[in-house]
mmCIF file of C-alpha atoms in Angstrom:
data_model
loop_
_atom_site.group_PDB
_atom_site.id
_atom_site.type_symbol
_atom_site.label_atom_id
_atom_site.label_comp_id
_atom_site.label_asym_id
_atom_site.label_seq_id
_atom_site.Cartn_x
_atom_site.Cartn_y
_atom_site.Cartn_z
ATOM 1 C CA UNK A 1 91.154 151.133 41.820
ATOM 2 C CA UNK A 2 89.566 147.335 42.457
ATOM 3 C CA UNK A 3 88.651 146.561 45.355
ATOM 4 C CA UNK A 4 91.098 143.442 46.758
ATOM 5 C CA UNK A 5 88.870 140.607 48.819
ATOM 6 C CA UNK A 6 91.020 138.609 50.938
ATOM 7 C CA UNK A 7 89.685 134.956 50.823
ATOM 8 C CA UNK A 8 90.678 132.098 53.008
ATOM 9 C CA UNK A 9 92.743 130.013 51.701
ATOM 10 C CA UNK A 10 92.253 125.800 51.356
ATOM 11 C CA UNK A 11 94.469 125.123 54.172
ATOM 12 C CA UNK A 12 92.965 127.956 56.696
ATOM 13 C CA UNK A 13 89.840 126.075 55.280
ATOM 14 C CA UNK A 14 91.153 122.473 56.434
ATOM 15 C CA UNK A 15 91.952 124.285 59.837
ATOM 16 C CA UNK A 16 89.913 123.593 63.189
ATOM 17 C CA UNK A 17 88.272 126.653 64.321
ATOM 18 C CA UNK A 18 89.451 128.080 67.846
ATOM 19 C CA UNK A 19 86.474 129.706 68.448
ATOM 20 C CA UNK A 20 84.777 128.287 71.357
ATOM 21 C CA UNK A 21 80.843 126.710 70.389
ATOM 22 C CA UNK A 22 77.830 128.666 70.059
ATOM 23 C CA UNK A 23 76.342 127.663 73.584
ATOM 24 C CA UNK A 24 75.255 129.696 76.115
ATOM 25 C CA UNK A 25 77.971 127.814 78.950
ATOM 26 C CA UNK A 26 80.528 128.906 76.846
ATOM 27 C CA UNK A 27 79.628 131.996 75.025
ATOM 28 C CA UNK A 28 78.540 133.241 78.846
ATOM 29 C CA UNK A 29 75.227 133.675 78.016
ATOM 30 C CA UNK A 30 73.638 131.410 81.315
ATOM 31 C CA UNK A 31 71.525 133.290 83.645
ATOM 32 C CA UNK A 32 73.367 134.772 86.902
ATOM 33 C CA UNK A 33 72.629 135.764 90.345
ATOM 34 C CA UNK A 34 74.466 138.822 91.585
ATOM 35 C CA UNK A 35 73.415 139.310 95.346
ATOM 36 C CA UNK A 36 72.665 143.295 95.512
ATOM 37 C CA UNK A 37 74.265 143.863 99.482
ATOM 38 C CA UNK A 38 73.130 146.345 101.637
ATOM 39 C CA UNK A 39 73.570 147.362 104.924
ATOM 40 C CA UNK A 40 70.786 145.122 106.447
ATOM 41 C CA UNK A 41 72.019 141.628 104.446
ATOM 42 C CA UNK A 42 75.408 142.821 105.751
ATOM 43 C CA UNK A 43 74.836 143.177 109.835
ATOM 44 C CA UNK A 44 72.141 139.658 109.237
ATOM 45 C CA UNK A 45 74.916 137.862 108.018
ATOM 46 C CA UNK A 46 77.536 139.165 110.231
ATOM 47 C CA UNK A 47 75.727 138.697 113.452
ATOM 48 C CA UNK A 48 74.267 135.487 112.212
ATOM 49 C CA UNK A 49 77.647 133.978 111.703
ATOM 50 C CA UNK A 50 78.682 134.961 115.661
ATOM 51 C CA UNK A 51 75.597 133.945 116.750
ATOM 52 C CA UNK A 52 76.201 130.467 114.953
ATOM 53 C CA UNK A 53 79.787 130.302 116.131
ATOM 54 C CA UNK A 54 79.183 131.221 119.728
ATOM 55 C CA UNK A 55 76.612 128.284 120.085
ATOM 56 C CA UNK A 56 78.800 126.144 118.409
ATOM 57 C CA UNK A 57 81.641 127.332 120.700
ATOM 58 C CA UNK A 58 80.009 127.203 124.315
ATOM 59 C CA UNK A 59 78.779 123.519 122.826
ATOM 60 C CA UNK A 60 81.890 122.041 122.350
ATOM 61 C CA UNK A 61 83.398 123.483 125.522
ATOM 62 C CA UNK A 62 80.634 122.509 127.898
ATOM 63 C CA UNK A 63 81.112 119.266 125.994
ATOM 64 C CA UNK A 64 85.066 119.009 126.213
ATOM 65 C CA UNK A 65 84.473 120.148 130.269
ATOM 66 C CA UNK A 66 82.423 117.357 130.776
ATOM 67 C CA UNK A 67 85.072 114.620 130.138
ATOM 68 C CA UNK A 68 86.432 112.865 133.278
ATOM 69 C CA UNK A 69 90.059 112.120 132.797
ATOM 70 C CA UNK A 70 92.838 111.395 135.322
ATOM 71 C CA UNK A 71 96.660 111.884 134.130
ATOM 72 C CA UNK A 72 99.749 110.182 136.005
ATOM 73 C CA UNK A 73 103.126 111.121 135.404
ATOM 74 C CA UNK A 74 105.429 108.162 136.460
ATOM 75 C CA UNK A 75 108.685 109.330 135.044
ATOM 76 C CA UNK A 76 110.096 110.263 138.377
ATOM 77 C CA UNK A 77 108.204 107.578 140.209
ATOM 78 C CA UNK A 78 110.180 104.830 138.471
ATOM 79 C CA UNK A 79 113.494 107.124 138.088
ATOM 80 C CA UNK A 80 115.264 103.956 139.935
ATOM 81 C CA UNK A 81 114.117 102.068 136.482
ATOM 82 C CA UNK A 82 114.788 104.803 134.048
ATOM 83 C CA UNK A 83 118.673 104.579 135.190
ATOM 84 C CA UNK A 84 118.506 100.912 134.883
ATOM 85 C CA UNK A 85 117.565 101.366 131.185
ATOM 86 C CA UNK A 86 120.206 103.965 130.901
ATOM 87 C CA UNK A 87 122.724 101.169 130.971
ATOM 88 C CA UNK A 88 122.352 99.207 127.604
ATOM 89 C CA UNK A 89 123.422 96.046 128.814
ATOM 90 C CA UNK A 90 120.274 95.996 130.986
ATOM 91 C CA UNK A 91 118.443 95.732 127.588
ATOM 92 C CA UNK A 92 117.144 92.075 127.767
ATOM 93 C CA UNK A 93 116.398 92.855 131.949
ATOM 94 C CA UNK A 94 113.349 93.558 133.611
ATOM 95 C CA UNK A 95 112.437 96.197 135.797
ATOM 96 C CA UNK A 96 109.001 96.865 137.022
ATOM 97 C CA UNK A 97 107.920 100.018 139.663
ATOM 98 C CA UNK A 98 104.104 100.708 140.750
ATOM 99 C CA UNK A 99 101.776 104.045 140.891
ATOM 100 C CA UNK A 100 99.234 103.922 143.186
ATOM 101 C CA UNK A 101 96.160 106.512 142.935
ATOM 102 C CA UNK A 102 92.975 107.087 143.987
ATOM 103 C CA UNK A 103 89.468 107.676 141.945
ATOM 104 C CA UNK A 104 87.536 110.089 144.397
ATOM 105 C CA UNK A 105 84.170 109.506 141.813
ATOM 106 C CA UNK A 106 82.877 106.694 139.963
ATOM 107 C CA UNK A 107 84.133 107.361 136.189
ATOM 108 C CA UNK A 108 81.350 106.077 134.288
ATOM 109 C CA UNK A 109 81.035 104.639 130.274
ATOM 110 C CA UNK A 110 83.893 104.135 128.249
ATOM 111 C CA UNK A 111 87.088 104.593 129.448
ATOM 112 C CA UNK A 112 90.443 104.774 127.436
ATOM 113 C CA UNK A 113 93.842 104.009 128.884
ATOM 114 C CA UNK A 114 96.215 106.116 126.864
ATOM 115 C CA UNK A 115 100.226 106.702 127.266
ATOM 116 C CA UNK A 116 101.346 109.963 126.974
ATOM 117 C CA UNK A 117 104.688 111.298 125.992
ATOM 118 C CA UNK A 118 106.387 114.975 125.939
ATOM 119 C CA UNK A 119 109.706 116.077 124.119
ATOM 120 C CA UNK A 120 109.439 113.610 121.666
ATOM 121 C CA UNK A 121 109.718 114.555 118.162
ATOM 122 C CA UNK A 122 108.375 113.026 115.648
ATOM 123 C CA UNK A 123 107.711 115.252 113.370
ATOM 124 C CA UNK A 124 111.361 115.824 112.536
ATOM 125 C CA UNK A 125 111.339 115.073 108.432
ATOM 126 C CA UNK A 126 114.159 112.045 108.418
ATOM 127 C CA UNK A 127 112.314 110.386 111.066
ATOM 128 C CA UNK A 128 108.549 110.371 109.540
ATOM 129 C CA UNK A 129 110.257 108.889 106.282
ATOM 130 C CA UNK A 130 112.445 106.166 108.474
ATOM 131 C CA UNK A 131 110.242 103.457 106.845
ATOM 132 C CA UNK A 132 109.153 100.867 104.145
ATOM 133 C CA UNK A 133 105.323 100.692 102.976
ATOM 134 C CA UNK A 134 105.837 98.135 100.901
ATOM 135 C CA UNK A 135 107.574 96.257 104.215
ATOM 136 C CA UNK A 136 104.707 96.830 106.468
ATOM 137 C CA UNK A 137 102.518 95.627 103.248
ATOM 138 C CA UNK A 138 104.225 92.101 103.620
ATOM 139 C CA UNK A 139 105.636 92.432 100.458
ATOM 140 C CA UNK A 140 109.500 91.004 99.477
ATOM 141 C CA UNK A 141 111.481 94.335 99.149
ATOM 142 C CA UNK A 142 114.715 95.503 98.918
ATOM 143 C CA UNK A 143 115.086 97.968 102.030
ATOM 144 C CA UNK A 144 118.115 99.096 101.145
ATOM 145 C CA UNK A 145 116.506 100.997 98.163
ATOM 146 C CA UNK A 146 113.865 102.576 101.033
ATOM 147 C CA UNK A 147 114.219 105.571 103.203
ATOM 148 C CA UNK A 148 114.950 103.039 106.524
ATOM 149 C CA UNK A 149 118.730 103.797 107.053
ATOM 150 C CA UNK A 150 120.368 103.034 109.196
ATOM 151 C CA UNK A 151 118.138 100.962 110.373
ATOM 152 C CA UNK A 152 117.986 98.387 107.199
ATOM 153 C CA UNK A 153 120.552 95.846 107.637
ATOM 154 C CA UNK A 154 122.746 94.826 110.949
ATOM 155 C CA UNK A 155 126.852 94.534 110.146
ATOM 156 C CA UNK A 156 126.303 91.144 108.737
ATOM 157 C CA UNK A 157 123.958 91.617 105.913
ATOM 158 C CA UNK A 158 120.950 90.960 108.168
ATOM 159 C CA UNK A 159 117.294 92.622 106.865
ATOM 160 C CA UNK A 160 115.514 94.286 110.005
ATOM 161 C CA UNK A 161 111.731 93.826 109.961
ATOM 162 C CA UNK A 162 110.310 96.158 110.376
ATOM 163 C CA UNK A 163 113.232 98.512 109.002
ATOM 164 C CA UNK A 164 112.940 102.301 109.945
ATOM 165 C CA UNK A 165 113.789 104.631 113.076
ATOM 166 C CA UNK A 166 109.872 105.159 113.464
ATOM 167 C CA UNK A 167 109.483 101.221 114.458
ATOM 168 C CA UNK A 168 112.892 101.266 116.001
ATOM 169 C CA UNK A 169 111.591 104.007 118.461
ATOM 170 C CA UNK A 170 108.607 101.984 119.187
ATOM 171 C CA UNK A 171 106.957 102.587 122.650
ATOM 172 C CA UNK A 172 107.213 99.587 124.989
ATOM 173 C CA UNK A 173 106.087 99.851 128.372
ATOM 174 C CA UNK A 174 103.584 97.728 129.489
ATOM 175 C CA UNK A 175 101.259 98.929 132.040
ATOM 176 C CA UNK A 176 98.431 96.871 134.154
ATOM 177 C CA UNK A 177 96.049 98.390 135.872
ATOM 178 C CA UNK A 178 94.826 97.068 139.424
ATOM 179 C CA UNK A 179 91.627 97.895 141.485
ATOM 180 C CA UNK A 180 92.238 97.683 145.227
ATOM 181 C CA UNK A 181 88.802 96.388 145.987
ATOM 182 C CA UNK A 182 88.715 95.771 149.708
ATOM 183 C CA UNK A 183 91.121 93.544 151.230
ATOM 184 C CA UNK A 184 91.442 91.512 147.424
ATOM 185 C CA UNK A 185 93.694 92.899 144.313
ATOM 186 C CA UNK A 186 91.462 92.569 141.133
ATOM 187 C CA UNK A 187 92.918 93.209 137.776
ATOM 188 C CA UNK A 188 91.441 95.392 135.809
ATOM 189 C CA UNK A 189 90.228 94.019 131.968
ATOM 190 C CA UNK A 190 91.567 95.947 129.845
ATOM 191 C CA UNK A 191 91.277 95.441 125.702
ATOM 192 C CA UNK A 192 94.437 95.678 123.353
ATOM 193 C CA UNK A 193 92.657 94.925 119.866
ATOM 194 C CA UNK A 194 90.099 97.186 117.920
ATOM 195 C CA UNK A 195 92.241 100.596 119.118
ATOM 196 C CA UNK A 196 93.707 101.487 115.639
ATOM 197 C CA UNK A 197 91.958 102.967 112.589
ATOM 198 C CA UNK A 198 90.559 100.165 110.653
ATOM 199 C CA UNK A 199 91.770 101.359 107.455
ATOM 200 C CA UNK A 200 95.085 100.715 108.393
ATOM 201 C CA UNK A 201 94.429 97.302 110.602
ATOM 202 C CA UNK A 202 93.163 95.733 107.320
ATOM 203 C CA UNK A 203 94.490 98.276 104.477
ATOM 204 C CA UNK A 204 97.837 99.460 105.089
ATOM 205 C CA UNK A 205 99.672 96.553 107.149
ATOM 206 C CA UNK A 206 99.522 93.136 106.491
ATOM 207 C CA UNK A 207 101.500 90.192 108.020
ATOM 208 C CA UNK A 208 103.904 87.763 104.839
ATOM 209 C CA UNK A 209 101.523 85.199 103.811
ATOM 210 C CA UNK A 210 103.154 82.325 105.145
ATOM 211 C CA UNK A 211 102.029 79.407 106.958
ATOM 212 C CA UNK A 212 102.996 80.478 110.304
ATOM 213 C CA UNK A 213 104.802 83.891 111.096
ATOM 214 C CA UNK A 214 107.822 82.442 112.503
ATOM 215 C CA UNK A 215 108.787 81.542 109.023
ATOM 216 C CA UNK A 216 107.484 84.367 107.078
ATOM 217 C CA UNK A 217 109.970 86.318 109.262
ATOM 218 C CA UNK A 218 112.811 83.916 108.761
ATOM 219 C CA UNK A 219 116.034 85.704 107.432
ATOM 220 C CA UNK A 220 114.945 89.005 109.657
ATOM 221 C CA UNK A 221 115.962 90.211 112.984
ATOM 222 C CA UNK A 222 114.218 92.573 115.221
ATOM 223 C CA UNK A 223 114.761 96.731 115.653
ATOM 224 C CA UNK A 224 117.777 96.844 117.617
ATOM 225 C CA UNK A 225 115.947 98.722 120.265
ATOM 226 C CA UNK A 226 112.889 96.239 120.562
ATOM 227 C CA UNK A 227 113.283 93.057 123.370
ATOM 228 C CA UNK A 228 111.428 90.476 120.395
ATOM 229 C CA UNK A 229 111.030 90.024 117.282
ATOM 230 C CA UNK A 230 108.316 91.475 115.320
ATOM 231 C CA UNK A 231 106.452 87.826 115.192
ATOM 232 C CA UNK A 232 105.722 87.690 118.886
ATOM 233 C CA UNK A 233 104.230 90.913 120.147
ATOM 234 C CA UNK A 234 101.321 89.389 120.898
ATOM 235 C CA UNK A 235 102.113 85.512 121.349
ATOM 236 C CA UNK A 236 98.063 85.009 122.626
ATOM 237 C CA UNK A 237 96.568 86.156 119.157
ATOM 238 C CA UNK A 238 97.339 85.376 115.516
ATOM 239 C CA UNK A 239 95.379 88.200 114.506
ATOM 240 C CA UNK A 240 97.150 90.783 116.657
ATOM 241 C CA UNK A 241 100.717 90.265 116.232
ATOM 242 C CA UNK A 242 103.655 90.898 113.394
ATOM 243 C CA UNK A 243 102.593 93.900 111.212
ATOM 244 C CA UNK A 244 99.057 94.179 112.526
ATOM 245 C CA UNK A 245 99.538 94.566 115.861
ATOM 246 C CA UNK A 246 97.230 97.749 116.901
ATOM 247 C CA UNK A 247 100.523 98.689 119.524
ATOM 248 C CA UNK A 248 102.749 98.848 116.724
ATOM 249 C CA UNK A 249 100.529 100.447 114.032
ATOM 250 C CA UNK A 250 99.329 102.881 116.300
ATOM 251 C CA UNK A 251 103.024 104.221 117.111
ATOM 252 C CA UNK A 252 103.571 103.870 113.641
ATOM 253 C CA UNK A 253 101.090 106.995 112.710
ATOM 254 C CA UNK A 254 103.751 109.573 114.087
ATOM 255 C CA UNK A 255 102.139 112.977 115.968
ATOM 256 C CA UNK A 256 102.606 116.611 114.802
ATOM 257 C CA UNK A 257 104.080 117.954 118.315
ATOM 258 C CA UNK A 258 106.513 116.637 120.412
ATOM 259 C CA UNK A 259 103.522 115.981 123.419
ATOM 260 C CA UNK A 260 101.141 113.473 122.596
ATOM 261 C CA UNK A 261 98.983 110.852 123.633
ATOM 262 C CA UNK A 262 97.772 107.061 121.950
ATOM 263 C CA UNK A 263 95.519 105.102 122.933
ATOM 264 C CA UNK A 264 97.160 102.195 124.596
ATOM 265 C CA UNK A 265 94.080 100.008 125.801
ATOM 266 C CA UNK A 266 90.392 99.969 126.514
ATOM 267 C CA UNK A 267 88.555 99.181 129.598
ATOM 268 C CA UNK A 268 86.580 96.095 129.348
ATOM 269 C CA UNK A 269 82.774 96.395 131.132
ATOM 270 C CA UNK A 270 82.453 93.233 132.523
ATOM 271 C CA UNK A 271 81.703 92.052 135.891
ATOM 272 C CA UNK A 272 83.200 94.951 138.531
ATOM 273 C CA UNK A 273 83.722 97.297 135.624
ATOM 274 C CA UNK A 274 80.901 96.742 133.568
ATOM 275 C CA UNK A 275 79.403 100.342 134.333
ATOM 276 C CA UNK A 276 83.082 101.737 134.094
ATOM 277 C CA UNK A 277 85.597 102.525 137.129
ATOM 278 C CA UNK A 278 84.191 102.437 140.331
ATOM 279 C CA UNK A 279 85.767 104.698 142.741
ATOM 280 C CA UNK A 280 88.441 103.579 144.934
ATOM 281 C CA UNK A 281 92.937 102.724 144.930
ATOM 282 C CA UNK A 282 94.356 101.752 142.059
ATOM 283 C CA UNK A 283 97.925 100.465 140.849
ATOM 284 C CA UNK A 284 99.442 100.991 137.947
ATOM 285 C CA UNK A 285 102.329 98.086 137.696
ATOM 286 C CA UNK A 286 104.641 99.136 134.489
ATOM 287 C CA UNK A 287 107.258 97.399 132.889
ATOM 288 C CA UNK A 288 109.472 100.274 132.066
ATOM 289 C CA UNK A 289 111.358 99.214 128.762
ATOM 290 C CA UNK A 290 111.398 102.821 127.328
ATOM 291 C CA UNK A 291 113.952 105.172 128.324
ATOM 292 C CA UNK A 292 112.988 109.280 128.293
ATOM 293 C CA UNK A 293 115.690 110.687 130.106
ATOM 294 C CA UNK A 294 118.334 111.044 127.858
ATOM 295 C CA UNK A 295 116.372 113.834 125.535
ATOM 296 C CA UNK A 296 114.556 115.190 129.179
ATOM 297 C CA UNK A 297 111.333 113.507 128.165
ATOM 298 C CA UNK A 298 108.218 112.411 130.569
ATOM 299 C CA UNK A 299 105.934 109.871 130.472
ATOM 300 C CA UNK A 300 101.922 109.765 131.266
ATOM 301 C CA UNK A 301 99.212 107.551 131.302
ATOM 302 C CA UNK A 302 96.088 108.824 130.908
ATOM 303 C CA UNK A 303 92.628 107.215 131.934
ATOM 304 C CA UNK A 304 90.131 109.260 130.273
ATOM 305 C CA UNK A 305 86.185 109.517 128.902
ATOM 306 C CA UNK A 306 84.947 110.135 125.368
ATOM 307 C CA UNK A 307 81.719 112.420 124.485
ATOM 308 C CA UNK A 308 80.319 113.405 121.251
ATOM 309 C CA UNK A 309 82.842 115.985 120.361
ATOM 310 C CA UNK A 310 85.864 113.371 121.320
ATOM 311 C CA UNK A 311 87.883 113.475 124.084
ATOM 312 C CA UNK A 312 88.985 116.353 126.571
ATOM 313 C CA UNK A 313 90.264 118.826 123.935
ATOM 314 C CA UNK A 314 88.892 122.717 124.273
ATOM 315 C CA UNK A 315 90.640 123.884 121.113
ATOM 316 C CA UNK A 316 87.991 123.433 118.471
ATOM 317 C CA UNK A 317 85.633 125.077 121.272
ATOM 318 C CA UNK A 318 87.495 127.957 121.884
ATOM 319 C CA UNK A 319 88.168 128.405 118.122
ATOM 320 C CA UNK A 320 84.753 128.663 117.178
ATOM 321 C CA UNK A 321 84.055 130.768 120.220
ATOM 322 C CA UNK A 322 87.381 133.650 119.470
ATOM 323 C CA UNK A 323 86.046 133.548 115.175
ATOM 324 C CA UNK A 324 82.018 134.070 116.776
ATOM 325 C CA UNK A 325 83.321 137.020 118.973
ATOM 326 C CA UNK A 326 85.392 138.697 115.941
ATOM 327 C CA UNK A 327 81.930 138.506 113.140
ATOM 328 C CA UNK A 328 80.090 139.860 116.135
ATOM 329 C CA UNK A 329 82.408 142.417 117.254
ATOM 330 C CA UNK A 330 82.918 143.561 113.247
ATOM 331 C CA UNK A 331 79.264 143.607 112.604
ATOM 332 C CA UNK A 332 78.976 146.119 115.736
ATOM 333 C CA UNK A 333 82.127 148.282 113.971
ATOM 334 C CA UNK A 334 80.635 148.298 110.930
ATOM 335 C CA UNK A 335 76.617 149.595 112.615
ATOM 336 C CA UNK A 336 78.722 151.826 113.970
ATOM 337 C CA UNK A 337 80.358 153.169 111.101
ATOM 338 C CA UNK A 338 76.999 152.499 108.874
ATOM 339 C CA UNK A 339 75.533 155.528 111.785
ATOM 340 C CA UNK A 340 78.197 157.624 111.768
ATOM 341 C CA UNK A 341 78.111 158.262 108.081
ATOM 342 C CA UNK A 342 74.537 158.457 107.812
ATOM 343 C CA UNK A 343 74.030 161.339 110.370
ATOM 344 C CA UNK A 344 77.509 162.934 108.365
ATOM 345 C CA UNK A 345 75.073 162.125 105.004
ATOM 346 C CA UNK A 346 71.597 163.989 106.707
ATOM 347 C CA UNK A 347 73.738 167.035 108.078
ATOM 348 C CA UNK A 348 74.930 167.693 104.577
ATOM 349 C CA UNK A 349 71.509 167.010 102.935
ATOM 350 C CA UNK A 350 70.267 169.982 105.046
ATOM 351 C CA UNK A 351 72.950 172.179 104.477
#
């Protein structure tokens, strides 16, 4: 018999090969490292780890402990208010109530005057998408094409800037803050610009470029829930009002829970305050424009400290402190179990 020799024809010729290339990345020929564990590399890196995460831990708490921070709830205090709002034709009327309070210590540094709210949702799907980028960019859009409704148009035809439930729901309460200081009422200075994230101050909303606001926002109406139009939340400062206001864009990043806090203003140090809040009575005068009652909601304002590890939050503390108490606790299970089967391992060597 001959001997048949199969040879490649001219098109398997003409064909790329699939092999992979000759080199040692992908013919697996590169040097490796294969960590050879025993019992001592084991327990090292085990206790090492809760060692690590219980300094870590008892750090952040100490640290979290050491913020001073005094919260108010003034949802009952002005209840004579919150059924004034109740009544929607009391929508362009104001109504004002006071909280007095007392600061037994000096609070020191920094301090940041936040709102706080509880039982309000935002997280709910239809409400975090209840809005137009491409509004709050400046840009000329169609809103009816956007996720806004029904908060797009009014009956006749009229765009709402800016469209969405989110800015619709905006919180509006304005609070002062007094110092008692002897027999003489001193105001407080408190700063309302430089509170949001930059990258959205100068990236992610932007006013209509226009020569004055007023007409860049002509043809628009305001949220039917807000007292002015979008142009005039801050009528003292160009650069803080329309789309870049920092009390708008700071509601406008929505929270994960339904109790939250934002930072509403900033003490200024100057003069009285210029080494923080000395101790002594306080008022808090509010303009209460924002209803809770209806879905059993509170209000707070909070007057709080900062530290390295942010404000007074124990959770990242007590994290590291519960995942350093679980390596330690396994690497004592497994020196246990590591003991235990070595004496098993000697009493059958010398049987």
């Amino acid at each position: 018999m001959k001997n048949k020799t199969n040879f490649p024809s001219q098109e398997e010729e003409a064909r790329p090969s699939r092999c992979p290339d000759n080199s040692a990345f992908k013919q697996q020929r590169l040097p490796a490292w294969k960590p050879q564990l025993n019992i001592v590399t084991v327990l090292s890196s085990f206790f090492l780890t809760g060692a690590f995460c219980l300094t870590v831990g008892v750090c952040l708490i100490l640290s979290a402990n050491s913020v001073r921070e005094i919260q108010i709830d003034y949802s009952d205090k002005c209840s004579d208010c919150s059924k004034f709002r109740e009544n929607s034709s009391n929508w362009n009327k104001e109504c004002h109530c006071s909280v007095n309070f007392t600061l037994k210590e000096d609070i020191l540094g920094d301090v940041f005057m936040y709102y706080g709210l509880q039982n309000f949702y935002q997280n709910h799907r239809r409400y975090m998408i209840s809005r137009s980028d491409a509004q709050l960019l400046g840009r000329n859009v169609n809103i009816q094409r956007s996720y806004c409704a029904p908060f797009t148009t009014y009956k006749n035809g009229t765009p709402i800037a800016p469209c969405g439930a989110i800015a619709n729901s905006m919180f509006n309460d304005t609070i002062d803050l007094f110092y008692n200081r002897n027999s003489s009422v001193v105001q407080v200075p408190l700063l309302k610009t430089g509170n949001s994230w930059w990258t959205d101050k100068n990236v992610k909303f932007r006013n209509p470029e226009s020569y004055n606001l007023s007409s860049a926002f002509a043809g628009t109406a305001r949220p039917p829930y807000w007292q002015k139009p979008v142009y005039l939340l801050d009528e003292g400062d160009e650069r803080n009002t329309g789309y870049v206001n920092d009390d708008f864009i700071i509601w406008m990043r929505v929270s994960a829970f339904a109790t939250f806090r934002n930072l509403y203003r900033r003490v200024r140090r100057i003069r009285h305050f210029a080494d923080g809040l000395p101790a002594g009575n306080y008022t808090f005068r509010i303009s209460y424009n924002f209803p809770v009652s209806k879905f059993k909601g509170r209000k707070h304002v909070i007057l709080s400290t900062v530290v390295w590890s942010g404000g007074s939050n124990p959770f990242l503390g007590i994290a590291y402190v519960v995942s350093g108490t679980a390596a330690t606790l396994a690497g004592f299970v497994i020196t246990a179990i590591h003991l235990k089967l070595r004496k098993k391992k000697t009493y059958f060597q010398r049987q």
